[in-house]
XYZ file of C-alpha atoms in Angstrom:
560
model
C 17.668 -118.431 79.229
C 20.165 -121.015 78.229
C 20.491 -122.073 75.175
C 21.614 -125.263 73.284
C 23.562 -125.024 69.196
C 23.955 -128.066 68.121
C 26.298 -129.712 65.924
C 26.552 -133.038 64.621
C 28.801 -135.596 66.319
C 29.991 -132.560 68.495
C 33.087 -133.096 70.304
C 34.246 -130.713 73.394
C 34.290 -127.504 73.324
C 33.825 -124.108 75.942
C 33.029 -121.226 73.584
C 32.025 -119.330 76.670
C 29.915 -116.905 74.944
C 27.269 -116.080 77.045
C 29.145 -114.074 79.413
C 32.106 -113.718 78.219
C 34.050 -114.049 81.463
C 37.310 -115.121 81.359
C 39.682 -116.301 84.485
C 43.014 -114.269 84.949
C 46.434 -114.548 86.592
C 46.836 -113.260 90.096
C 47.452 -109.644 90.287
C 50.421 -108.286 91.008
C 50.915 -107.217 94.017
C 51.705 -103.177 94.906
C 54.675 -101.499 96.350
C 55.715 -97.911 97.088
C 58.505 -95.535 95.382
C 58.798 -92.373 95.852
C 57.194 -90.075 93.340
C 59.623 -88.350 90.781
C 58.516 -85.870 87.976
C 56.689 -86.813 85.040
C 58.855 -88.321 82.507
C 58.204 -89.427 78.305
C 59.749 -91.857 76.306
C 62.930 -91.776 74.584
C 62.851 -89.995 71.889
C 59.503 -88.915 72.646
C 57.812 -89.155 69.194
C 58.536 -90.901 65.670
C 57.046 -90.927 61.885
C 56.724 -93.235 59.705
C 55.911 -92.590 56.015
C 54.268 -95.102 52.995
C 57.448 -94.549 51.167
C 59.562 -96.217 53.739
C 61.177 -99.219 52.383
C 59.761 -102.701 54.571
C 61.766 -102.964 57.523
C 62.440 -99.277 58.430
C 62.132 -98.747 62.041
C 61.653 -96.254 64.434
C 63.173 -97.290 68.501
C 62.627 -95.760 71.371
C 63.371 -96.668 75.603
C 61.184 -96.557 78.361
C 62.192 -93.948 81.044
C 59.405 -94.365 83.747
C 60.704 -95.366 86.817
C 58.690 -98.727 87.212
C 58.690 -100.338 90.456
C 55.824 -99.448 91.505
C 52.782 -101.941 89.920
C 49.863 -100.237 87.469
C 46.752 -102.896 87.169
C 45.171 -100.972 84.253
C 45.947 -98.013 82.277
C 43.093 -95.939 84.152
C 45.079 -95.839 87.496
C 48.396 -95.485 86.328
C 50.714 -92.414 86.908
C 53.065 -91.000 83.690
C 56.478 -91.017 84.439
C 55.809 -93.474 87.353
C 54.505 -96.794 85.647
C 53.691 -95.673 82.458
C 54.832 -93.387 79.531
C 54.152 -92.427 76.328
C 55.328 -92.870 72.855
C 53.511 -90.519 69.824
C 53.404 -92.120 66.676
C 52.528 -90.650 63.275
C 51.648 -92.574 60.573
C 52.009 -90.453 57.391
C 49.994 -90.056 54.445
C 46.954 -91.374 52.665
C 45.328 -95.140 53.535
C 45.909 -95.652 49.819
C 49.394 -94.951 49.937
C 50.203 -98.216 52.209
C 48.481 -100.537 50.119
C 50.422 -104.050 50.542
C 52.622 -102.440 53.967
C 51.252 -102.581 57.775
C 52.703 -100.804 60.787
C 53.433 -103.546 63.957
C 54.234 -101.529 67.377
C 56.493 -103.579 69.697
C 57.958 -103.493 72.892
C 59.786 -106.212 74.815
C 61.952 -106.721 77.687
C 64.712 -109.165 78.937
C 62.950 -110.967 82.169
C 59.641 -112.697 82.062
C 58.842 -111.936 84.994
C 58.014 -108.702 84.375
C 54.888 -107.744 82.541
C 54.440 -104.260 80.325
C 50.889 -103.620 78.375
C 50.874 -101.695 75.347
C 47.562 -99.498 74.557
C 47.641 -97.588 71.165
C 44.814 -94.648 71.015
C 43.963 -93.062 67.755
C 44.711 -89.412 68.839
C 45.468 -88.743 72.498
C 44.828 -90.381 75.454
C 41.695 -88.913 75.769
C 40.830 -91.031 72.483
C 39.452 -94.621 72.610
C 42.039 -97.043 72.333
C 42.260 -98.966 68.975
C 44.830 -101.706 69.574
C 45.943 -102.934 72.567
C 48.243 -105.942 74.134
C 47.661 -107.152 77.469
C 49.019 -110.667 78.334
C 50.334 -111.591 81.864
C 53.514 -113.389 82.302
C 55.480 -115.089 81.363
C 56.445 -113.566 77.927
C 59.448 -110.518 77.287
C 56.963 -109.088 74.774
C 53.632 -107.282 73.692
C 52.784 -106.345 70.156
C 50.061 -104.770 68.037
C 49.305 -104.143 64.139
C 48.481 -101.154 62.796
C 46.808 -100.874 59.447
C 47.044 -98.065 57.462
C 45.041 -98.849 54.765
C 41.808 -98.565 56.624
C 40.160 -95.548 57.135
C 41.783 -93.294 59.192
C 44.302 -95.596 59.279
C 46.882 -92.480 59.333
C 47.616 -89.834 61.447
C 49.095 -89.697 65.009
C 48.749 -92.467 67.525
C 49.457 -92.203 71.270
C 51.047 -95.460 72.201
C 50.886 -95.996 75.895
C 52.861 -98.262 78.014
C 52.026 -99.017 81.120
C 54.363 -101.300 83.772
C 51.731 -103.468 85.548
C 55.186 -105.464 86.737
C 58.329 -104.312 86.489
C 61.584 -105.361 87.910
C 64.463 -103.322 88.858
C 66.747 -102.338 85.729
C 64.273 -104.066 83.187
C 63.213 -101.425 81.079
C 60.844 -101.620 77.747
C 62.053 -100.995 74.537
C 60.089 -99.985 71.640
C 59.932 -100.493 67.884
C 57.871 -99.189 64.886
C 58.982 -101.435 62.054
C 57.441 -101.158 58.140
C 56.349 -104.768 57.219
C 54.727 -106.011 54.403
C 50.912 -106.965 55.293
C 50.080 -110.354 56.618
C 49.893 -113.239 54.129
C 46.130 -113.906 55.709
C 44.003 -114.618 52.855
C 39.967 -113.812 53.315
C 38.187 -117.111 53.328
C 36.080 -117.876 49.542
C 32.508 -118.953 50.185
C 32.210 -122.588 49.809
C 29.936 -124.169 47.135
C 26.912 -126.449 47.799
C 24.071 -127.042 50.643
C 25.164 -125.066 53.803
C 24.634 -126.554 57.007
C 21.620 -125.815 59.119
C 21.035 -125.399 62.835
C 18.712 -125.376 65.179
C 18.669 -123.942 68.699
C 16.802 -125.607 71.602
C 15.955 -123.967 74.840
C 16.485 -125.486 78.521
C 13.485 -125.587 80.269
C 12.710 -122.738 83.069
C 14.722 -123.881 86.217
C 17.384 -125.211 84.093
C 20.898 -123.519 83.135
C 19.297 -119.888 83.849
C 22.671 -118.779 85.010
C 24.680 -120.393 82.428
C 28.451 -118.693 82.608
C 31.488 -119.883 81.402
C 29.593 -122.896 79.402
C 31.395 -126.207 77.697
C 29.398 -129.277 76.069
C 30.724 -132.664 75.559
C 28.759 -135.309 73.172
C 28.618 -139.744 74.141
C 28.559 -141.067 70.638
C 27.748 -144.487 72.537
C 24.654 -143.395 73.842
C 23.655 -139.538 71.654
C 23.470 -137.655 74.851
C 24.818 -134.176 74.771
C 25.990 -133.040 78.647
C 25.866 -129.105 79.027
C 27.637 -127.612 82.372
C 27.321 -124.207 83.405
C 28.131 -122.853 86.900
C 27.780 -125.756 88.992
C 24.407 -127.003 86.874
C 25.703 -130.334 85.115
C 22.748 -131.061 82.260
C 22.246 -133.444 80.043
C 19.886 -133.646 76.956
C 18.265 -136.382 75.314
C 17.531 -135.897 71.590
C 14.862 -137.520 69.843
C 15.403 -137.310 65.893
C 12.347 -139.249 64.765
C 10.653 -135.755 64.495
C 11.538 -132.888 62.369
C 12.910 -130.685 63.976
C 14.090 -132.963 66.950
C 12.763 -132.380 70.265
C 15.240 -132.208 72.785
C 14.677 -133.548 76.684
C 16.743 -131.457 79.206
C 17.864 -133.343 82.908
C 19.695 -131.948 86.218
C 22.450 -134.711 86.426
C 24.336 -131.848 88.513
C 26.897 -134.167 91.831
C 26.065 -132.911 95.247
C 28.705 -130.379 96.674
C 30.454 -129.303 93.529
C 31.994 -125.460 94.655
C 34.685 -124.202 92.811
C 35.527 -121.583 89.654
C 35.707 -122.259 85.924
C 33.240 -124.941 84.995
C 35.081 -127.300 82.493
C 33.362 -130.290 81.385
C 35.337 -132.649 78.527
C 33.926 -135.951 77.171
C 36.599 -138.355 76.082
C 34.643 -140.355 73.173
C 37.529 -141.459 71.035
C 37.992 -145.086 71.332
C 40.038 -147.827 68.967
C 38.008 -149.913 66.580
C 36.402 -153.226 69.030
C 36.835 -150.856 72.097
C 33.670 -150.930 74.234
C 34.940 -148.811 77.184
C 32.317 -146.540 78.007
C 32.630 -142.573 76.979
C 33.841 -141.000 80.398
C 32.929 -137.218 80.802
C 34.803 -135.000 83.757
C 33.195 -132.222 85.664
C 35.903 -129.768 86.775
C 35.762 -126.941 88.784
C 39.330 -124.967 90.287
C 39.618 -124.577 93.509
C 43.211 -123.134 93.274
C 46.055 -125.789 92.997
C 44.124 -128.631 91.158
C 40.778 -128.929 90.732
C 37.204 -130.575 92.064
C 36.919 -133.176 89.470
C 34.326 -135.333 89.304
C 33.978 -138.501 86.183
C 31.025 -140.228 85.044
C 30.688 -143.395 82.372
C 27.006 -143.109 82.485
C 26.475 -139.582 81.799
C 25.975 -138.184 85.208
C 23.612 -140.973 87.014
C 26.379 -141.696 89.124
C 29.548 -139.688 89.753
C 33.441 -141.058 91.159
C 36.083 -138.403 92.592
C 39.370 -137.475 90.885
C 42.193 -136.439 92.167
C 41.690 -133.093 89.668
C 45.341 -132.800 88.736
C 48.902 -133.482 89.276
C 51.160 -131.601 91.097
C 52.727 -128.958 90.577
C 49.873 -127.244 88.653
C 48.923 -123.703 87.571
C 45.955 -121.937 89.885
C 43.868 -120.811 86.662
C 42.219 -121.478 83.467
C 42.223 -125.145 83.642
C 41.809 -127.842 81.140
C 41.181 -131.754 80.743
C 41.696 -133.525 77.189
C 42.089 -137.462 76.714
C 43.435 -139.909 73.647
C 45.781 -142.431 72.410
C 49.371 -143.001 74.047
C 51.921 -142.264 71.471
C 53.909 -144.869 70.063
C 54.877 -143.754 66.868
C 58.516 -142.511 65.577
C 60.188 -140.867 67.261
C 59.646 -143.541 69.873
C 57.714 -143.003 72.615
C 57.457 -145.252 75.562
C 53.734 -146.398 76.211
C 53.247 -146.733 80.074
C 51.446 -149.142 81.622
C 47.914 -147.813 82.215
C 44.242 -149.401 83.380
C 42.420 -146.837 80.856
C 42.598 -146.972 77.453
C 43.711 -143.517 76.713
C 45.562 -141.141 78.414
C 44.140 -138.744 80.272
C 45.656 -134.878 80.573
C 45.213 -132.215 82.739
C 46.893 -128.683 82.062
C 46.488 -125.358 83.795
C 48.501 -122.167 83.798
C 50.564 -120.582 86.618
C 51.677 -116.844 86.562
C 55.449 -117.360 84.488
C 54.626 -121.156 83.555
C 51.777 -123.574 82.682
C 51.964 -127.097 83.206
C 50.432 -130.454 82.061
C 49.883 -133.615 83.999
C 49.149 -137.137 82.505
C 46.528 -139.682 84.529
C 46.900 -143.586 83.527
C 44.371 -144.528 85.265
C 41.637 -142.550 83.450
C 41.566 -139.472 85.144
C 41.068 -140.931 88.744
C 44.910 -139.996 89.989
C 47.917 -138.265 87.632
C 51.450 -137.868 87.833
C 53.538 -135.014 87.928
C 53.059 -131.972 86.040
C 55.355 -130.934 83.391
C 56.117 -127.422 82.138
C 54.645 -126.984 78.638
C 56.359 -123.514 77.985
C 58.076 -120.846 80.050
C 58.762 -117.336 78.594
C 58.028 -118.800 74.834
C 54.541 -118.006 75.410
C 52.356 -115.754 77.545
C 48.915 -116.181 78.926
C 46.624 -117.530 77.911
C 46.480 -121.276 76.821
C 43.418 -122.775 75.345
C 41.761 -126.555 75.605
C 44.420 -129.274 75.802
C 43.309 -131.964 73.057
C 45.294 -135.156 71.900
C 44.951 -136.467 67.868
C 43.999 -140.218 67.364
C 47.654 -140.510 66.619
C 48.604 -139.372 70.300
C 50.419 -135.978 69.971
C 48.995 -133.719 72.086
C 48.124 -129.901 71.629
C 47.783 -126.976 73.735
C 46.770 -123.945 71.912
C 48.136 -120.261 72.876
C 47.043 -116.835 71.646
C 50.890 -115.080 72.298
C 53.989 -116.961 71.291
C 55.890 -114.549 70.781
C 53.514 -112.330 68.776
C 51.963 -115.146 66.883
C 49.059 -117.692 67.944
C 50.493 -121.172 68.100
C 50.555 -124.297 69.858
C 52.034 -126.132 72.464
C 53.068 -129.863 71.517
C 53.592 -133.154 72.965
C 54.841 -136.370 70.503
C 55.496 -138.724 73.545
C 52.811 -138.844 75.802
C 53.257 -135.333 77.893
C 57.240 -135.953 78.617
C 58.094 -132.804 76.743
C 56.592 -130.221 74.869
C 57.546 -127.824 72.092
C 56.123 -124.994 70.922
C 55.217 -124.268 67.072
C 53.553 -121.102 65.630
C 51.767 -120.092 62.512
C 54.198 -117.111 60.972
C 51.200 -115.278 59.159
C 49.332 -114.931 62.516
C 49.215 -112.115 64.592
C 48.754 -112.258 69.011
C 45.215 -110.168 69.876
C 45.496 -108.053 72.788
C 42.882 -109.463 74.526
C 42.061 -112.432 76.642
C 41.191 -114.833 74.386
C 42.388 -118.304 73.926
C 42.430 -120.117 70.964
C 40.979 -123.475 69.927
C 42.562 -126.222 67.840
C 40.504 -128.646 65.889
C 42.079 -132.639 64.764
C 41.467 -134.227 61.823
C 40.283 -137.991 62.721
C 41.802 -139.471 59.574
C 45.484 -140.525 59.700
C 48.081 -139.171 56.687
C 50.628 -141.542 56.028
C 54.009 -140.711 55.738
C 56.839 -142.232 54.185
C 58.565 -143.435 57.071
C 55.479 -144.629 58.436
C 54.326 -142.063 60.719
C 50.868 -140.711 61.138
C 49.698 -137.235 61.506
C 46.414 -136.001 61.702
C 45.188 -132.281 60.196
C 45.640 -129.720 62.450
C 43.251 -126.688 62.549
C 44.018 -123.679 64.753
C 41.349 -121.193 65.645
C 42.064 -117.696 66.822
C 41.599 -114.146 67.356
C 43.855 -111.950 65.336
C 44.756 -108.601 66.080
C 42.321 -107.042 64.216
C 39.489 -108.734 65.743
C 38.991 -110.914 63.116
C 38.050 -114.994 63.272
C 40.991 -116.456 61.438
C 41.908 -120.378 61.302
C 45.356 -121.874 59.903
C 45.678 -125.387 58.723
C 48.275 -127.801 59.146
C 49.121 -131.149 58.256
C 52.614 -131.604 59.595
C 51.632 -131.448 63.495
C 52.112 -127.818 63.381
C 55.535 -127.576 61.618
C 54.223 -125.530 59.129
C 50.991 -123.904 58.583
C 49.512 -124.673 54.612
C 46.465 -121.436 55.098
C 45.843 -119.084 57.140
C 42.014 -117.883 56.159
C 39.798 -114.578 57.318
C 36.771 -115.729 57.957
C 34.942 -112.313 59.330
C 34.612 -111.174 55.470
C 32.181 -113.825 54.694
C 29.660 -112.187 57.220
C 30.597 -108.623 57.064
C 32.118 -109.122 60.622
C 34.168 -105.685 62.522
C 35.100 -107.937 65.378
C 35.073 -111.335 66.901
C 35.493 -113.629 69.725
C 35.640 -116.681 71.822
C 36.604 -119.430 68.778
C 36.263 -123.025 69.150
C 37.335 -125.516 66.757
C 36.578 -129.245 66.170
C 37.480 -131.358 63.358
C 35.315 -134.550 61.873
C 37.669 -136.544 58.976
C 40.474 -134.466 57.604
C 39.164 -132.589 55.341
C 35.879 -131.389 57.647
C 36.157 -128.521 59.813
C 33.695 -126.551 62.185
C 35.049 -123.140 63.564
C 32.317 -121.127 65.986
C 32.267 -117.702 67.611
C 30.814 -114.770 68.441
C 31.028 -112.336 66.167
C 28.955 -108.123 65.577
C 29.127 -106.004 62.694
C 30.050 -103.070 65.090
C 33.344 -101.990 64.499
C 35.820 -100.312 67.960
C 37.354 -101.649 71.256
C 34.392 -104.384 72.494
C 35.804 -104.320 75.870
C 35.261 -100.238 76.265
C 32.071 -99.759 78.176
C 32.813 -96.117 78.470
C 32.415 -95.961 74.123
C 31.675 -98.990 72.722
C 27.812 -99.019 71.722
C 25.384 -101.000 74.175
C 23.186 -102.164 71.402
C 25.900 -104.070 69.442
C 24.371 -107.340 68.400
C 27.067 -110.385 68.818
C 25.449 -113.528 67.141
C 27.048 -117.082 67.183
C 28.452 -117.797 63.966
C 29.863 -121.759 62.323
C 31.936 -121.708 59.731
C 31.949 -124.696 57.668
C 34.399 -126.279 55.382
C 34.343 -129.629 53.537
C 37.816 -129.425 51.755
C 40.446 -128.847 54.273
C 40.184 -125.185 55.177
C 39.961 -123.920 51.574
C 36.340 -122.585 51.244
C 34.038 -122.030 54.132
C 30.317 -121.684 54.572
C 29.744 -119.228 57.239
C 26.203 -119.578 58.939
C 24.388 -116.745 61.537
C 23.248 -119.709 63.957
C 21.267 -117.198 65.610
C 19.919 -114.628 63.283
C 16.812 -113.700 65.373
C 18.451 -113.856 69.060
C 21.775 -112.340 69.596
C 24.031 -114.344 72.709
C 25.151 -110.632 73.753
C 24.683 -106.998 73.393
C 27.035 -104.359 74.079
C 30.448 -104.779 75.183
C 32.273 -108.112 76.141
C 34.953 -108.238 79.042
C 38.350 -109.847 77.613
C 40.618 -108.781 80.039
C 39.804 -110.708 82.987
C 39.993 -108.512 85.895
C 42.033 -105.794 84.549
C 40.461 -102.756 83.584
């Protein structure tokens, strides 16, 4: 049964928790070499010990012959399109206290795509890190921590060459750092939040993959889409609790993939332009886009996107042109805000800007290229106009993709305490709605990113400088005892107020391993809270006596 969590004022967001079903980049596609015998890295092993100063590394080169495309680990062949590097990690967890181990391998042409799978062991043994982004990117990366236990010993690091060009070998590193500067979020003081869950009715949202829920502060509606199922719920807050009235509003022949629904509510002071919400649904290059201004009575076509345009994981986002310094021209346009539509292509992903409020857009523009790897998360624009598209690999760091003049060009910027995941999972940024002056007379808004770090753990940076640098960089999974996490979403009321939600279990391992990971793991939907910019946090079970999932979750798209 679907069900609703509810936040106040609740502003767009696709957790997709339910499921947890992601869209991937087409696979690559296979060719034949001969075989040749089996072959290991070079040098085929390394150690590293606690007493190595921060920065020793251990290198070592790739020596399979590649050429020949590996879609998982499970079906590739040694020496063909994968090999293996054994690391050992010497002595006692307490020994590395304030030092982590990061593995990484990288490569000169982003076109090609290598996957890095540490096991604990052998590779008969589960794997315990992993990195796993398509293209574009020229690198894949993974922290080891020593401190935990059985954080030492030997690890079989496994790279396999899902694509892999002619002469573009891997090369490897094992470098001594000093741990990340992430500090575990403090439990906030005061009244936490509450929340309350309300039920569709039978007949309604039954299948409800790949969810997103946008919120008309003209009119309190909350619209739900799932599948092709386009709901929308009528609260009634004269009772405690509120009762909550559920309605198909679902347009006639919607088909498509990857339901994305977005409700632009953020209007100038004296605006009465009516909140417009978009139902999207990819059908390959652009989208079947639909808009409403009355909350799905009545339904008008878009054109779903502008051209040229990625064939996966798309995204809409609206708000204000930019017009601040540096100078941005302000184009003519017949809607108030500008409307954006981004999507990601297999070595690119793009973002195209409607001025006409989503009905038609212009060309799409490149937001990165080999800066960043899939996969991008929810375009969203401040009240001060810069736009943000969130990534979970720049590099080996979770960062953003930003626009300061309406979608023209973008720039990337990432938070240097964060660390990439290996899995599938985009982040989510959250916007402050209060502007920050500055001297010159700029505005910025607070920028909150939310992602998974390489540990598995919920983590959310703050910035107030648009993302030029990051002020914290807070744990959240200590607060609720938390082994691993997923799917984050973000949104932001006034500066200072932050809501951060995902799944999260207690069960420690790889949550994407069906073969070992525990089918009775409970993942609940957790909200952290914070009322003073990102400092302390109140972290809240919002579904202590119904878990959203069981077992494992698949973050890897198609691959196995």
């Amino acid at each position: 049964m679907n069900q609703l969590y509810r936040l106040r004022r609740q502003t767009h967001a696709n957790p997709r928790w339910l499921l947890g079903t992601l869209s991937v980049i087409a696979l690559a596609l296979y060719s034949a070499l001969p075989l040749t015998p089996t072959r290991a890295a070079n040098p085929t092993a390394g150690t590293v010990n606690p007493t190595d100063a921060v920065g020793t590394m251990r290198l070592w080169d790739g020596t399979a012959v590649g050429g020949v495309s590996a879609t998982g680990e499970s079906v590739c062949q040694e020496g063909i399109n994968c090999d293996t590097y054994t690391l050992t990690i010497a002595g006692q967890p307490a020994d590395w206290t304030g030092k982590q181990v990061r593995v990484r391998i990288n490569w000169s042409l982003p076109t090609s795509d290598y996957d890095l799978y540490i096991h604990k062991g052998t590779l008969a043994d589960p794997v315990v890190k992993q990195s796993a982004g398509g293209p574009p990117g020229t690198a894949e990366q993974a922290v080891i921590d020593p401190t935990q236990a059985n954080g030492t010993g030997t690890y079989a690091v496994h790279i396999v060459y899902a694509t892999s060009q002619p002469g573009d070998q891997y090369h490897g590193t094992v470098a001594v750092e000093t741990a990340i500067a992430v500090q575990p979020a403090p439990q906030a003081a005061g009244i936490a939040p509450r929340f309350n869950v309300f039920a569709a009715p039978n007949g309604l949202g039954g299948s409800a993959g790949e969810p997103s829920i946008g919120a008309n502060w003209q009119t309190g509606r909350v619209l739900f889409l799932a599948g092709f199922q386009f709901l929308r719920v009528n609260f009634d807050d004269c009772a405690s609790p509120a009762q909550a009235t559920w309605e198909d509003k679902s347009p006639q022949n919607v088909t498509g993939l990857d339901p994305i629904l977005f409700t632009d509510h953020m209007r100038a002071a004296g605006d009465t332009t009516p909140d417009r919400s978009f139902d999207s649904q990819l059908t390959g290059q652009d989208s079947n886009t639909y808009f409403t201004d009355n909350d799905g009575d009545t339904f008008l076509p878009s054109q779903g996107g502008g051209i040229p345009s990625g064939v996966d994981h798309q995204t809409i986002g609206a708000g204000p042109y930019h017009a601040v310094t540096p100078p941005a021209v302000v184009p003519p346009h017949t809607y108030p805000n500008a409307v954006y539509y981004c999507s990601q292509e297999s070595v690119t992903a793009f973002c195209a800007r409607s001025d006409n409020g989503g009905a038609t857009f212009g060309p799409g523009v490149p937001i990165y290229t080999s800066e960043c790897g899939a996969i991008h998360g929810h375009v969203k624009v401040a009240p001060n106009g810069t736009a943000y598209v969130p990534n979970r690999d720049c590099g080996g760091l979770a960062g953003v993709s930003r626009s300061t003049d309406n979608g023209i060009s973008w720039s990337v910027k990432t938070v240097p305490t964060s660390s990439a995941t290996g899995f599938l999972v985009d982040p989510s940024v959250g916007i402050g709605t209060n502007n920050v002056g500055k001297p010159n007379g700029q505005t910025v808004n607070t920028l909150y990113l939310g992602y998974q770090a390489a540990n598995g753990h919920a983590n959310l940076a703050t910035s107030h400088d648009e993302g030029e640098t990051w002020a914290l960089d807070k744990d959240l999974s200590a607060l609720g005892g938390l082994a691993n996490t997923t799917f984050p979403e973000v949104v932001a009321g006034d500066d200072n107020r932050v809501a951060f939600a995902f799944l999260g279990t207690t069960v420690a391992g790889n949550y994407t391993d069906p073969l070992n990971y525990p089918d009775s793991a409970p993942w609940h939907l957790y909200v952290a809270t914070s009322y003073d910019g990102g400092n302390t946090f109140h972290l809240i079970d919002a579904t202590p006596n119904d878990p959203v999932q069981r077992g494992t979750i698949c973050n890897l798209g198609t691959v196995p």
